[in-house]
Short mmCIF file of C-alpha atoms in Angstrom, two decimals:
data_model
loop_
_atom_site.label_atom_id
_atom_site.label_comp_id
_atom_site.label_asym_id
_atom_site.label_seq_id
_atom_site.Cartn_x
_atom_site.Cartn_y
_atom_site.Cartn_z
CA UNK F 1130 9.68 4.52 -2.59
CA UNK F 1131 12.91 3.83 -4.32
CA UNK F 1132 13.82 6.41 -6.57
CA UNK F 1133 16.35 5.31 -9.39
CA UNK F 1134 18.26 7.09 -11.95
CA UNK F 1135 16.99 5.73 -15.41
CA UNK F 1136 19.22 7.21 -18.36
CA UNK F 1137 17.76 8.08 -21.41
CA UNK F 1138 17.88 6.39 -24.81
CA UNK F 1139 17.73 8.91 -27.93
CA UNK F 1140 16.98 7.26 -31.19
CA UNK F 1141 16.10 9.71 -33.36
CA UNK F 1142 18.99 11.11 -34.99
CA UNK F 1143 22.36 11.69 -34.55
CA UNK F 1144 21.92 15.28 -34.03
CA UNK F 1145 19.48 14.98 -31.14
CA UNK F 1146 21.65 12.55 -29.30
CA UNK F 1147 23.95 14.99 -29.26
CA UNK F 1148 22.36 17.49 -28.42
CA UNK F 1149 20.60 15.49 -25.43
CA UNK F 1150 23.83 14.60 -24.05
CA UNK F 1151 24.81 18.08 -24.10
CA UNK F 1152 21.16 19.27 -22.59
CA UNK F 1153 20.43 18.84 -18.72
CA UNK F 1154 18.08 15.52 -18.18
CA UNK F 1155 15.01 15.66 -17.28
CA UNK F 1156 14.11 15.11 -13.14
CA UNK F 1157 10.67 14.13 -11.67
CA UNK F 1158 10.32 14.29 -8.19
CA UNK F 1159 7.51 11.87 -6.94
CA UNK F 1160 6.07 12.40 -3.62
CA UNK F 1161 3.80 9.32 -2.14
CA UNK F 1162 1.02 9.79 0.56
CA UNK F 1163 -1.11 6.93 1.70
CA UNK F 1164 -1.12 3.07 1.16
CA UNK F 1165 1.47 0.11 -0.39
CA UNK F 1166 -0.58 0.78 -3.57
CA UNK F 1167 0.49 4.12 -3.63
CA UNK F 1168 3.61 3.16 -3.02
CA UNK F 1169 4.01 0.47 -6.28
CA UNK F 1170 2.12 3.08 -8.19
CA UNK F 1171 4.57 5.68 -7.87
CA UNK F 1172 7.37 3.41 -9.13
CA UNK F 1173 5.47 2.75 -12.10
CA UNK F 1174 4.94 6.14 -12.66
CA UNK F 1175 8.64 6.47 -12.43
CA UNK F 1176 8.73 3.89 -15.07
CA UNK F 1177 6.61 5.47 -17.92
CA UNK F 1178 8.38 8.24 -17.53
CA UNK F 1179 11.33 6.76 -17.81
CA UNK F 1180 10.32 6.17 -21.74
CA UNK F 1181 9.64 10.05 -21.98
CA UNK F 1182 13.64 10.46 -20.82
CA UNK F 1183 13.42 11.19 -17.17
CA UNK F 1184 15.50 10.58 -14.68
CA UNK F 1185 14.51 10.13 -10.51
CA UNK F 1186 15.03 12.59 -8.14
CA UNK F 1187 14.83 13.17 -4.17
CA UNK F 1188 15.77 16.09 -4.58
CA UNK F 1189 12.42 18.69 -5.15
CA UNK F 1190 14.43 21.44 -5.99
CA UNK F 1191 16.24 19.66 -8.74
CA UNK F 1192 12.90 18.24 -10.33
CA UNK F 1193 11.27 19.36 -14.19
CA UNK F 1194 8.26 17.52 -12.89
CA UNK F 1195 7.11 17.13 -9.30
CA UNK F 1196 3.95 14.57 -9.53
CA UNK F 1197 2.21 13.93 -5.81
CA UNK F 1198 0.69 10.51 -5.88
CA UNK F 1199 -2.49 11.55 -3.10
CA UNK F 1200 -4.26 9.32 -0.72
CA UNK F 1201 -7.94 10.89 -0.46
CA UNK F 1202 -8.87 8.38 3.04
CA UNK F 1203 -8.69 11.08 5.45
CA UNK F 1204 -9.56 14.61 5.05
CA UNK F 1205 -6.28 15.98 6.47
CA UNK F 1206 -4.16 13.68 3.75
CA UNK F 1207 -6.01 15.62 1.51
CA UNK F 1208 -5.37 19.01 2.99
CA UNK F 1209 -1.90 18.42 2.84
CA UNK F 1210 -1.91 17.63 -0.80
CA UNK F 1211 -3.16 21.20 -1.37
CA UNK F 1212 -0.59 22.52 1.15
CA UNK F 1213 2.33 21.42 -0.25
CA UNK F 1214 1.28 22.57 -3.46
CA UNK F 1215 0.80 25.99 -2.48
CA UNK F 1216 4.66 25.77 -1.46
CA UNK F 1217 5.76 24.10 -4.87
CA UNK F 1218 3.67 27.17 -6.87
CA UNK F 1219 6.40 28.93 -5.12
CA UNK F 1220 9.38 27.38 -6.28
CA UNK F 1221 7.76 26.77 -9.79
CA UNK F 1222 7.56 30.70 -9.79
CA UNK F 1223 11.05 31.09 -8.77
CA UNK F 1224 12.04 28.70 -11.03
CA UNK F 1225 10.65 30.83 -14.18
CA UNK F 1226 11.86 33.86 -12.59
CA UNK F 1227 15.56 32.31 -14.09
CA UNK F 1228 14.10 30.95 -17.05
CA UNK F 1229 13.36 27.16 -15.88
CA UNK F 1230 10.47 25.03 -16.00
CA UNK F 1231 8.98 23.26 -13.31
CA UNK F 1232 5.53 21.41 -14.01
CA UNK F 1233 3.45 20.10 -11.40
CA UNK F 1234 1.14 17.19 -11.46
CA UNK F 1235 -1.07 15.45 -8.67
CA UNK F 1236 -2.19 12.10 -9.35
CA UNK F 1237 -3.93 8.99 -6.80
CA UNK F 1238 -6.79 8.99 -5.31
CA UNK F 1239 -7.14 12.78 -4.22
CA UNK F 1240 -6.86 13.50 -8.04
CA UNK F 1241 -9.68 11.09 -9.04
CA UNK F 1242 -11.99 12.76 -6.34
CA UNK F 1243 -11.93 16.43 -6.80
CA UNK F 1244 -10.17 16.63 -10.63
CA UNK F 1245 -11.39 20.05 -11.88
CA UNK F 1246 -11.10 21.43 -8.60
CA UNK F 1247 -7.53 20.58 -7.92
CA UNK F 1248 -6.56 23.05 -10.84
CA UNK F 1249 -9.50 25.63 -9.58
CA UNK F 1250 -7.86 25.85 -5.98
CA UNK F 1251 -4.15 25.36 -7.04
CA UNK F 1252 -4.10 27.27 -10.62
CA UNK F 1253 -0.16 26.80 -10.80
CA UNK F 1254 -1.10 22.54 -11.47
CA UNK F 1255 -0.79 21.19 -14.88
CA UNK F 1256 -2.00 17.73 -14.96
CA UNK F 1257 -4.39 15.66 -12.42
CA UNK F 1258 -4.42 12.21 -13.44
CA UNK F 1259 -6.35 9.21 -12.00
CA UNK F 1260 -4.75 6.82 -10.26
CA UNK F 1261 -5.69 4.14 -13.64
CA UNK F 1262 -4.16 6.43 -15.78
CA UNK F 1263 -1.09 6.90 -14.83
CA UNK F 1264 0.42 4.54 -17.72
CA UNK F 1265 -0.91 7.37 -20.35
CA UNK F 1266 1.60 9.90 -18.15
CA UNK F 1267 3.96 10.51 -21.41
CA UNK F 1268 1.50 11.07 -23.79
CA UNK F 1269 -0.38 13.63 -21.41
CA UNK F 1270 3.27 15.68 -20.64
CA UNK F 1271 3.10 16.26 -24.47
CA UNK F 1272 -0.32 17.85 -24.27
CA UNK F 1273 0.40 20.19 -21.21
CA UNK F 1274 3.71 21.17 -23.26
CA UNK F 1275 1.40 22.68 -25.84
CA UNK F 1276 -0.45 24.83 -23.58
CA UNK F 1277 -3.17 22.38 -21.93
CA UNK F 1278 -4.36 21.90 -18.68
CA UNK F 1279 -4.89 18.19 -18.38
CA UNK F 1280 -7.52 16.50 -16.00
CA UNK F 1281 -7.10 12.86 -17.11
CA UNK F 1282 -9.67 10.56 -14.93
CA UNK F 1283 -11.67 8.27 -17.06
CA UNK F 1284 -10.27 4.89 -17.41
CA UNK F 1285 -10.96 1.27 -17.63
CA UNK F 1286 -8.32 -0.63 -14.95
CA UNK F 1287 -8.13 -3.33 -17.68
CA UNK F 1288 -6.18 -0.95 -19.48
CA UNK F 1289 -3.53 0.25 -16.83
CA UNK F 1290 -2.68 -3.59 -16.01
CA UNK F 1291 -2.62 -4.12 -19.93
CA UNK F 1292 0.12 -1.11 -20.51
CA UNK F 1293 1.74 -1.43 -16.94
CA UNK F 1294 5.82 -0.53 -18.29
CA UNK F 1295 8.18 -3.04 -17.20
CA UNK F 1296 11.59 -1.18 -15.58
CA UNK F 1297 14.68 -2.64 -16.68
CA UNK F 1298 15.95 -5.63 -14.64
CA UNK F 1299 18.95 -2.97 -13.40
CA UNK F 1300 16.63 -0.82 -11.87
CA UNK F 1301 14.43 -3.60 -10.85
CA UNK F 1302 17.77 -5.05 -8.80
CA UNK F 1303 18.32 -1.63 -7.37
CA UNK F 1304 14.63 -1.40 -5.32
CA UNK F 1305 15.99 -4.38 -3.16
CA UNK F 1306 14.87 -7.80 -1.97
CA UNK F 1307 11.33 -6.65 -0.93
CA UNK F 1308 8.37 -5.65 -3.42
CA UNK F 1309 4.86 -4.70 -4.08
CA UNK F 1310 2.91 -6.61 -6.84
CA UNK F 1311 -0.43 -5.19 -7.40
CA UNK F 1312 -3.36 -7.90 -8.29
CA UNK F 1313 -6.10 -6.53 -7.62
CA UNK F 1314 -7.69 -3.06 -7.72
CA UNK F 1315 -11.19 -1.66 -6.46
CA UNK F 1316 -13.61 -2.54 -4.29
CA UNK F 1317 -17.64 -3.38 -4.31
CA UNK F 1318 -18.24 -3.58 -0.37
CA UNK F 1319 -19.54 0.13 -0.48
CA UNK F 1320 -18.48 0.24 3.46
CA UNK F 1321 -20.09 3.70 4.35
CA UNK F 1322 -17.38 5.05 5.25
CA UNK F 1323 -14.77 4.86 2.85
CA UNK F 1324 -14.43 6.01 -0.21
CA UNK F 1325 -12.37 3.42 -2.34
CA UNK F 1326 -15.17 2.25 -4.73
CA UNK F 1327 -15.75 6.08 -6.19
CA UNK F 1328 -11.53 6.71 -6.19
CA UNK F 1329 -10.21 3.06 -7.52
CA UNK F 1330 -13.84 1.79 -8.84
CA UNK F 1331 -15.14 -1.80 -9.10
CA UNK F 1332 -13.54 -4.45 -7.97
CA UNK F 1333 -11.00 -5.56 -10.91
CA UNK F 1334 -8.55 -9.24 -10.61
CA UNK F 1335 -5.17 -8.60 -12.68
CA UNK F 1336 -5.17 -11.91 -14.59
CA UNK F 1337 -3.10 -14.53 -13.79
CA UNK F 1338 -0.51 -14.50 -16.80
CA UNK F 1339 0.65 -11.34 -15.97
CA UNK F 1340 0.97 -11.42 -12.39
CA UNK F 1341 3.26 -14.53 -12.98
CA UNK F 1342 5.34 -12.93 -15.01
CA UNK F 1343 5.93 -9.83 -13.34
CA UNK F 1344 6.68 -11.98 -10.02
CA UNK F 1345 8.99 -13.87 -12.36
CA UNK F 1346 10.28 -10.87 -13.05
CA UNK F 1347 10.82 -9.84 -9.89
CA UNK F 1348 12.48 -12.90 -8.72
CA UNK F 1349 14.87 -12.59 -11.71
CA UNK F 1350 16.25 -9.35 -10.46
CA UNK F 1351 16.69 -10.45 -6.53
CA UNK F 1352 13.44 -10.20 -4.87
CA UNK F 1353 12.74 -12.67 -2.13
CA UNK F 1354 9.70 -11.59 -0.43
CA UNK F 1355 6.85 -10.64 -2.23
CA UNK F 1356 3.28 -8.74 -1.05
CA UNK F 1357 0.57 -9.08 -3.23
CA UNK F 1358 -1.75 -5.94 -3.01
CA UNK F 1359 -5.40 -5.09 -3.57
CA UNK F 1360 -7.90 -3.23 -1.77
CA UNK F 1361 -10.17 -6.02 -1.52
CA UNK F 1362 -7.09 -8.44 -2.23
CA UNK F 1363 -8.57 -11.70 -0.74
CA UNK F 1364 -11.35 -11.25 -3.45
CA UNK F 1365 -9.07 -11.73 -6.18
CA UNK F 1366 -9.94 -14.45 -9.12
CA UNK F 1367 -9.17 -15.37 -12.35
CA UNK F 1368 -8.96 -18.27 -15.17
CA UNK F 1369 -5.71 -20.11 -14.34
CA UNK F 1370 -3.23 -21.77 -16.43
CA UNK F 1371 -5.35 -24.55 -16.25
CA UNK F 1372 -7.92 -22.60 -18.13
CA UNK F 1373 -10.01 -23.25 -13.98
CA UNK F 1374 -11.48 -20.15 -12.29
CA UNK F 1375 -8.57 -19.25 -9.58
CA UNK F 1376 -8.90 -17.75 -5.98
CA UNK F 1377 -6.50 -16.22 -4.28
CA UNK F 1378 -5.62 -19.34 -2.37
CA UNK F 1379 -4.40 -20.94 -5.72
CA UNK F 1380 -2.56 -18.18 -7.02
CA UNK F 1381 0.00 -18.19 -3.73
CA UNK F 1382 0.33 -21.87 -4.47
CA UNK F 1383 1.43 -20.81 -7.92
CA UNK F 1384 3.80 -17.90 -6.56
CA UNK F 1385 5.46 -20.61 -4.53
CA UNK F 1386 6.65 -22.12 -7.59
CA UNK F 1387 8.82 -19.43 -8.62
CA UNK F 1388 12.39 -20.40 -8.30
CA UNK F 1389 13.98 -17.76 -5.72
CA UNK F 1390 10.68 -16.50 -4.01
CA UNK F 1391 11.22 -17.72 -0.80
CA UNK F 1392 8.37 -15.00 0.67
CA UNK F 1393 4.60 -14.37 0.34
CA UNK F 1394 2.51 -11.98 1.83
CA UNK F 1395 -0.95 -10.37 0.85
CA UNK F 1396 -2.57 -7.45 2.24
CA UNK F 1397 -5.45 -6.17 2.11
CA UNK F 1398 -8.31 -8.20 3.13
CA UNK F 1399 -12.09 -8.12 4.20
CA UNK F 1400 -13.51 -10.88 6.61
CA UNK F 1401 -16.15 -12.09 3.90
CA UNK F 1402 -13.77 -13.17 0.79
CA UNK F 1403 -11.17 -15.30 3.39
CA UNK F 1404 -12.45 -18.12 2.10
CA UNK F 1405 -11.93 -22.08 2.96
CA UNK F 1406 -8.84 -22.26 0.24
CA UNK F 1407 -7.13 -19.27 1.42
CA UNK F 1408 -7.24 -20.64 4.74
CA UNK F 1409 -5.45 -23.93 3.60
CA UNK F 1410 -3.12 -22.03 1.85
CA UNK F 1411 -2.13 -20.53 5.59
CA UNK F 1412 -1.98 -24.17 6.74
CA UNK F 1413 0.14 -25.65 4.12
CA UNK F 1414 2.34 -22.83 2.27
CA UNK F 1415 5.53 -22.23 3.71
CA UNK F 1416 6.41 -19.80 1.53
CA UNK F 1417 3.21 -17.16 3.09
CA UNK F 1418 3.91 -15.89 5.93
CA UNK F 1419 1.87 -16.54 9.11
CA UNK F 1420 1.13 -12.85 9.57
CA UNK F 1421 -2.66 -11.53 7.91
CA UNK F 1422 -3.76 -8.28 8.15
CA UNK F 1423 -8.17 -8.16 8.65
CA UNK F 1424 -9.83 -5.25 9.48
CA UNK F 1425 -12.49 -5.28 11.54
CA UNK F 1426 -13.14 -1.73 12.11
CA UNK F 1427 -15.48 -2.24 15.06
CA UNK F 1428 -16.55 -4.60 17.78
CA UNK F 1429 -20.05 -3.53 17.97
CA UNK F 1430 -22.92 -4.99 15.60
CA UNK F 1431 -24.56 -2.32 15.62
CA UNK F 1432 -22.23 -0.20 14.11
CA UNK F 1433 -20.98 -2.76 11.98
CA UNK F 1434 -24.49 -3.01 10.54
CA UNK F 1435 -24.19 1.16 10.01
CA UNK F 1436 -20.85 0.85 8.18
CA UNK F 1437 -22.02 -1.71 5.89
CA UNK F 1438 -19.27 -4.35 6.51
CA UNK F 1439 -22.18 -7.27 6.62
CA UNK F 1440 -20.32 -9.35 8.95
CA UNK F 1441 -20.99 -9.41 12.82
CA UNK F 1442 -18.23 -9.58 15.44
CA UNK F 1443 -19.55 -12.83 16.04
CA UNK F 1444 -18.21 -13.37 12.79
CA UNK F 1445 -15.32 -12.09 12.92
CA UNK F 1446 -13.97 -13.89 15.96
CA UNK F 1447 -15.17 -17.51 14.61
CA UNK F 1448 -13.34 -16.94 11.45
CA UNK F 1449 -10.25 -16.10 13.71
CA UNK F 1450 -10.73 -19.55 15.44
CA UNK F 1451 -10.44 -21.06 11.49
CA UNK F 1452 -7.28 -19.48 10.80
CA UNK F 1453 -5.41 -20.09 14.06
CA UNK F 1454 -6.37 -23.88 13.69
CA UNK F 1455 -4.94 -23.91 10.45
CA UNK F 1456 -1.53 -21.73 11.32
CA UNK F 1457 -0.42 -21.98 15.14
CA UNK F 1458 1.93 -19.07 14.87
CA UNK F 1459 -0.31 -16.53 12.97
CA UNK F 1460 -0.46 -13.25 14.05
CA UNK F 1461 -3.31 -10.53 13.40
CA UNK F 1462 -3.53 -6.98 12.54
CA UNK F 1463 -6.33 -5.30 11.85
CA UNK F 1464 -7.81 -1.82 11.35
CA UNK F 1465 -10.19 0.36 13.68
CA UNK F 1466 -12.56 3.40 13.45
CA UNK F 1467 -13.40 5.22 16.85
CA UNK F 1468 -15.91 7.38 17.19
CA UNK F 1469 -18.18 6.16 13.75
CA UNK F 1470 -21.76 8.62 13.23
CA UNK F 1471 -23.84 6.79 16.25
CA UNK F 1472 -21.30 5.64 18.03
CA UNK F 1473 -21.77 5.72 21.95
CA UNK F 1474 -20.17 4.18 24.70
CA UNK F 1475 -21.25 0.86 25.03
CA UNK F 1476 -20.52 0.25 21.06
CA UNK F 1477 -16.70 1.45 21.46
CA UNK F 1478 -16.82 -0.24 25.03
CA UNK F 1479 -17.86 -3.22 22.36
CA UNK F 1480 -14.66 -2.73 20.28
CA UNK F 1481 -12.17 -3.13 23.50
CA UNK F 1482 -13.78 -5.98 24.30
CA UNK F 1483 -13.05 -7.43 20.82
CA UNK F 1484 -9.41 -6.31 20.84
CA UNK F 1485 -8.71 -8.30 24.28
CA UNK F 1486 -10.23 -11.23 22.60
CA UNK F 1487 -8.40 -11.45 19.08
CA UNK F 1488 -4.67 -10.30 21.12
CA UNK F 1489 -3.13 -8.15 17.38
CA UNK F 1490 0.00 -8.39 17.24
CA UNK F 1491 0.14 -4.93 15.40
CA UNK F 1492 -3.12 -2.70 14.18
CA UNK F 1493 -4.04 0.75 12.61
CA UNK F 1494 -6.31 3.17 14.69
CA UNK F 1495 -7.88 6.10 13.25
CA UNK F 1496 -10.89 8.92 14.29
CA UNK F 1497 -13.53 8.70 11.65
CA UNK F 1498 -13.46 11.48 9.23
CA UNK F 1499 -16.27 11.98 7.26
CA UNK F 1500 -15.47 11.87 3.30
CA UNK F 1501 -17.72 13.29 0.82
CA UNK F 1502 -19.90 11.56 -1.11
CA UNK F 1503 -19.73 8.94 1.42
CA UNK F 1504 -23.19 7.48 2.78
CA UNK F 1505 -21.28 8.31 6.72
CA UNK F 1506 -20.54 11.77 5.76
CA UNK F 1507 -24.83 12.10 5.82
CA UNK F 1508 -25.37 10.25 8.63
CA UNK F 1509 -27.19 11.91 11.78
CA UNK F 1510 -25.20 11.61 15.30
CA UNK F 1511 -21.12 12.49 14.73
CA UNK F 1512 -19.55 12.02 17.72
CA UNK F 1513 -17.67 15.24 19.31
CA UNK F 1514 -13.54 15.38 18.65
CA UNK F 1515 -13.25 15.11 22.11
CA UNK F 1516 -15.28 12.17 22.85
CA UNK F 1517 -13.29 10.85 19.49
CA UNK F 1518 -9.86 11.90 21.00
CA UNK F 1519 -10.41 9.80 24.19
CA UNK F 1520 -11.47 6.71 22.99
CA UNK F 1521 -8.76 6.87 20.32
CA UNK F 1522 -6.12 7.16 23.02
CA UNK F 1523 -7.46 4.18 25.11
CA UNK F 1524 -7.63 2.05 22.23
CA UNK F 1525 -4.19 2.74 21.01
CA UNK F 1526 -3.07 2.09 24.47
CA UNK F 1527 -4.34 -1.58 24.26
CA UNK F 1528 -3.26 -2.30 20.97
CA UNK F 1529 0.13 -0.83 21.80
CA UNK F 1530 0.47 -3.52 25.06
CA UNK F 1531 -1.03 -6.30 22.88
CA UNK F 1532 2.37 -5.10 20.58
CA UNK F 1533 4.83 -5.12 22.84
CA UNK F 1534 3.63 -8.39 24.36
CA UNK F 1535 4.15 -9.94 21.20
CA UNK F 1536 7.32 -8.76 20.70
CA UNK F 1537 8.72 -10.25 24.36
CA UNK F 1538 6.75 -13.68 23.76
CA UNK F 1539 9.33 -13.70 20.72
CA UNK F 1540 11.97 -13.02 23.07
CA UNK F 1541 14.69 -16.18 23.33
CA UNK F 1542 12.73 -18.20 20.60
CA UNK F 1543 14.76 -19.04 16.94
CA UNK F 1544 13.30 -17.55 14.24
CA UNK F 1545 14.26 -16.89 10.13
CA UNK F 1546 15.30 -13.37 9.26
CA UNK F 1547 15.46 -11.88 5.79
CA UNK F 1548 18.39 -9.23 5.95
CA UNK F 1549 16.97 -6.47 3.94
CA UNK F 1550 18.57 -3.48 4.10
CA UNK F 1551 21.35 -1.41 6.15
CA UNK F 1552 21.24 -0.64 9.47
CA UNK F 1553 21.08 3.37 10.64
CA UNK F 1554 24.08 2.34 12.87
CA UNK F 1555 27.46 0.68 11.46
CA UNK F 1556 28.01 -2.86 12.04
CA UNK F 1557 24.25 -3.78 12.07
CA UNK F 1558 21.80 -5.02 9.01
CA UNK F 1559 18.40 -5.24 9.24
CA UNK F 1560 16.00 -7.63 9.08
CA UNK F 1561 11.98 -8.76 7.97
CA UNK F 1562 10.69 -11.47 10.91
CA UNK F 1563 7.33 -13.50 9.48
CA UNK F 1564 5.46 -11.00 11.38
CA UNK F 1565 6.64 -7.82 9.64
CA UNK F 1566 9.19 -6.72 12.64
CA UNK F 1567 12.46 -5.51 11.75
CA UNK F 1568 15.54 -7.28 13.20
CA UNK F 1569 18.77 -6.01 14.22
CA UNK F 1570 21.39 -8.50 13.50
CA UNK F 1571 25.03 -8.05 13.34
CA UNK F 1572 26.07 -6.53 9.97
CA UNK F 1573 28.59 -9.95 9.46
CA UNK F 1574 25.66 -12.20 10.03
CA UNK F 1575 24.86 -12.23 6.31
CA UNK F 1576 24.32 -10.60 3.16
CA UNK F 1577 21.58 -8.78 1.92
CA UNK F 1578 18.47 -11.13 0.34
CA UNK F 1579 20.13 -13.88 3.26
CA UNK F 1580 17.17 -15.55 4.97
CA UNK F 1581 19.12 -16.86 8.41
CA UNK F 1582 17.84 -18.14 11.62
CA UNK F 1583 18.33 -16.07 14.88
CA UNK F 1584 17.74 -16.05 18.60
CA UNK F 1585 15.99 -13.04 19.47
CA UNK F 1586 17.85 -11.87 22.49
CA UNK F 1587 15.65 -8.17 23.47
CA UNK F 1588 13.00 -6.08 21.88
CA UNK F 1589 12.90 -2.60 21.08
CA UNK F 1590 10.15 0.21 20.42
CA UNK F 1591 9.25 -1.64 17.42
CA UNK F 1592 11.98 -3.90 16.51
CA UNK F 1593 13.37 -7.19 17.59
CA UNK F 1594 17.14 -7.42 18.68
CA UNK F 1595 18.82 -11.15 17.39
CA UNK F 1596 22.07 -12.98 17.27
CA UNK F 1597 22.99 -15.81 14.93
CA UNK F 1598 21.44 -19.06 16.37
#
C-alpha cells in the first residue's frame, strides 16, 4: 500500500485555519492483511479520510488513528489481528499517559465477521467497520469522538461504489504506474469452505460508467497497467454504454480504449463464469495480459463435489485446452487446499496428478482451516496437521519446479518489460513481465512507466534477469 501525505484544506474561518496550521495534523496509520482488495481498500480508506484532514503515515508510533484493514480467510490472519491489537492497547495507553490520543479501528473482513466481539476481546478498539462501509469512515470518527463505541457493518455495496472518494490526481501520480480497480465485490458460489459470501455478501458488478472513469482517471495520472479485481471477478456484468448487458469480456475491450493504458489484467476468477467472450478477449486483446489466475482448489471430484465448486477436474482441464488455443503464451496460476474434511490419499494423490497436467507457472497452496459458520467447519473427517503438513510440502515442491521451469523456458527469449519501480540495489530498475515476474534491468534502460523489450539473460529465486534487446 502506498501511503501518501494528503494536506488538509480548512474552510471554515480564518481563525481555524490558523489555528490548524499551528496544531499538529492528524496521522492514520493503515495496516493491510490479506488480498489486492484489501489492498485498494485501504487506499480508499486513506482517501475519505483525507476529507476529515488526515495525513498518511508508516510510521505507527506517529499515528492519531491506526485502522487494520483484516483478512478473515484463515484462522491465524485472524489471530494476528487480535495480536497486534493487544500491542497497540499498549501504546494507545502510553500515549494518554502524556496526554495524546491514539484511536484504534479494525475494519475488512475480520471486522464484518465477529463485530461486537472485536470490542468484547480488545476493549481498548473504538470503531469496527465493514469492509462496505468504509466510505462512511469520517462521519463515524465524529461519533467515537463523542464517547461511542462504533460497530458499523450493515451496508448495501451499491452504496460504497456510489460514495467511493476520488484522491487528487497528485496523490493518484504518487502510487505509481501499477493499480487496483475494484469491479466487482461478493460472491454467490457458497464454496464450503470459504467464507466470502457472509464477509463481502452477494455477488455485486460496479457499473460500467464508473469503472471507466476511474480507469480514466487512473490513466490521467500515469498508470499503465491496470488489474481489475473482484472475488468472483469473471462474473462481472452490467448495461454498457450501448445501453447492452456487458460481460467481462466486453468491458476489457472497452479498457483498451483508454488512451495510455497499455496493461490489463483481472484476477480473481472461478472456472464456471470464464465464459466464450472472455476467452476471445485472451485471443484478440493485446492490451490483457496472457497470464490468468483459476483456482481449482482440488484435483479430485470427489472433493470438489464436497467443497461445492460444481465443476469436475474434467472440467477444469478442458476449459484449459480453450484458453491455450485461444492464447499460445498463457500462463496459469491457480489456488489449492490440502488436506479438505474427507480428504484421503488417493483424492490429494488426485490433485498432483492435476498439477503435472495443467504445468502453473505460479500458484497459492494453503492447509484447510476450518472457518466458522462455514458448511466445512461441520463437516465429519478433518484430516490430522500432520497428514496436512506433508501433503502441503509435496505439493509446494511441484508447484515450486513447475515455477522455476517457467522462469528458464523464458530464459534467452525477447520479451516487453514495464519498468515499475526502483531497484533494492543502485543502478538497477525493476520490471512487470506479462506473467507477473519482476525484471531486473539496468537502471539506464528506461524510465519509470517505460514498457521496453528485453532479452532475458538468467533467472533468479523469483525474478527474471534482462538486458536491452
Amino acid at each position: 500500500m502506498d501511503l501518501n501525505t494528503i494536506e488538509r484544506n480548512e474552510t471554515d474561518s480564518a481563525s481555524q485555519s490558523a489555528a490548524a496550521a499551528s496544531a499538529p495534523a492528524k496521522k492514520v496509520f493503515v495496516k493491510t492483511y490479506g488480498c489486492q482488495m484489501n489492498v485498494y481498500d485501504s487506499q480508499r480508506m486513506t482517501d475519505a479520510l483525507a476529507a476529515d484532514g488526515y495525513t498518511a503515515t508508516d510510521v505507527i508510533a506517529d499515528a492519531d488513528l491506526v485502522l487494520l484493514n483484516t483478512c478473515h480467510i484463515r484462522e491465524k490472519a485472524a489471530e494476528k489481528v487480535y495480536s497486534e491489537l493487544g500491542r497497540i492497547r499498549d501504546m494507545k495507553a502510553e500515549r494518554a499517559a502524556v496526554g495524546r490520543e491514539m484511536l484504534i479501528g479494525v475494519a475488512g473482513c475480520v471486522a464484518q465477521a465477529e463485530g461486537p466481539e472485536i470490542i468484547r476481546r480488545s476493549p481498548a478498539v473504538d470503531l469496527v467497520i465493514g469492509p462496505q462501509t468504509y466510505h462512511r469512515l469520517p462521519d463515524v470518527l465524529a461519533r467515537v469522538r463523542g464517547g461511542e463505541k462504533i460497530v458499523e457493518t450493515e451496508y448495501a455495496i451499491e452504496d460504497k461504489f456510489e460514495h467511493l472518494p476520488q484522491p487528487k490526481r497528485a496523490e493518484m501520480i504518487k502510487r505509481g504506474v501499477t493499480a487496483f480497480l475494484t469491479v466487482q465485490e461478493g460472491c454467490d458460489k457458497f464454496c464450503t469452505f470459504c467464507v466470502v459470501p457472509y464477509t463481502r455478501g452477494s455477488e455485486v458488478s460496479r457499473p460500467v460508467a464508473q469503472i471507466v472513469a476511474e480507469a480514466e482517471r487512473l490513466a490521467d495520472a500515469g498508470v499503465r497497467e491496470v488489474t481489475l479485481l473482484g472475488q468472483n471477478v469473471n462474473a462481472w456484468h452490467g448495461k454498457g454504454e450501448d445501453s447492452m448487458e456487458w460481460g467481462l469480456g466486453r468491458l476489457l475491450f472497452r479498457l483498451a480504449e483508454i488512451p495510455g493504458l497499455a496493461r490489463l489484467r483481472y484476477t480473481t476468477s472461478h472456472p464456471r463464469d470464464m465464459n466464450d467472450e472472455l476467452i476471445a478477449a485472451h485471443r484478440d486483446l493485446p492490451a490483457l495480459m496472457p497470464y490468468l489466475h483459476l483456482p481449482v482448489q482440488s484435483g479430485s471430484d470427489r472433493i470438489l463435489k464436497a467443497m461445492n465448486r460444481r465443476h469436475t477436474a474434467k472440467d477444469y482441464l478442458a476449459l484449459l485446452e480453450r484458453i491455450r488455443a485461444a492464447r499460445g503464451d498463457i500462463a496459469l496460476s491457480g489456488d489449492f487446499i490440502v488436506g479438505f474434511p474427507g480428504e484421503t490419499d488417493a483424492d490429494f494423490e488426485a490433485t498432483m496428478d492435476l498439477v503435472g497436467q495443467v504445468n502453473y507457472a505460479s500458484a497459492f497452496s494453503f492447509k484447510y482451516s476450518p472457518r466458522p459458520g462455514t458448511p466445512g467447519a461441520d463437516m465429519p473427517d478433518h484430516v490430522p496437521e500432520a497428514v496436512k503438513d506433508e501433503r502441503l510440502q509435496r505439493l509446494q515442491a511441484l508447484l515450486l519446479k513447475q515455477q522455476q521451469d517457467f522462469g528458464l523456458g523464458l530464459v534467452g527469449s525477447t520479451i516487453d518489460t514495464l519498468i515499475e519501480k526502483p531497484g533494492r540495489q543502485a543502478g538497477q530498475k525493476v520490471g512487470r513481465s506479462p506473467w507477473l515476474q519482476p525484471v531486473i534491468v539496468d537502471e539506464k534502460a528506461g524510465e519509470i512507466g517505460d514498457i521496453i523489450r528485453v532479452r532475458i539473460t538468467k533467472t533468479g529465486y523469483n525474478s527474471l534477469f534482462a538486458e536491452l534487446a
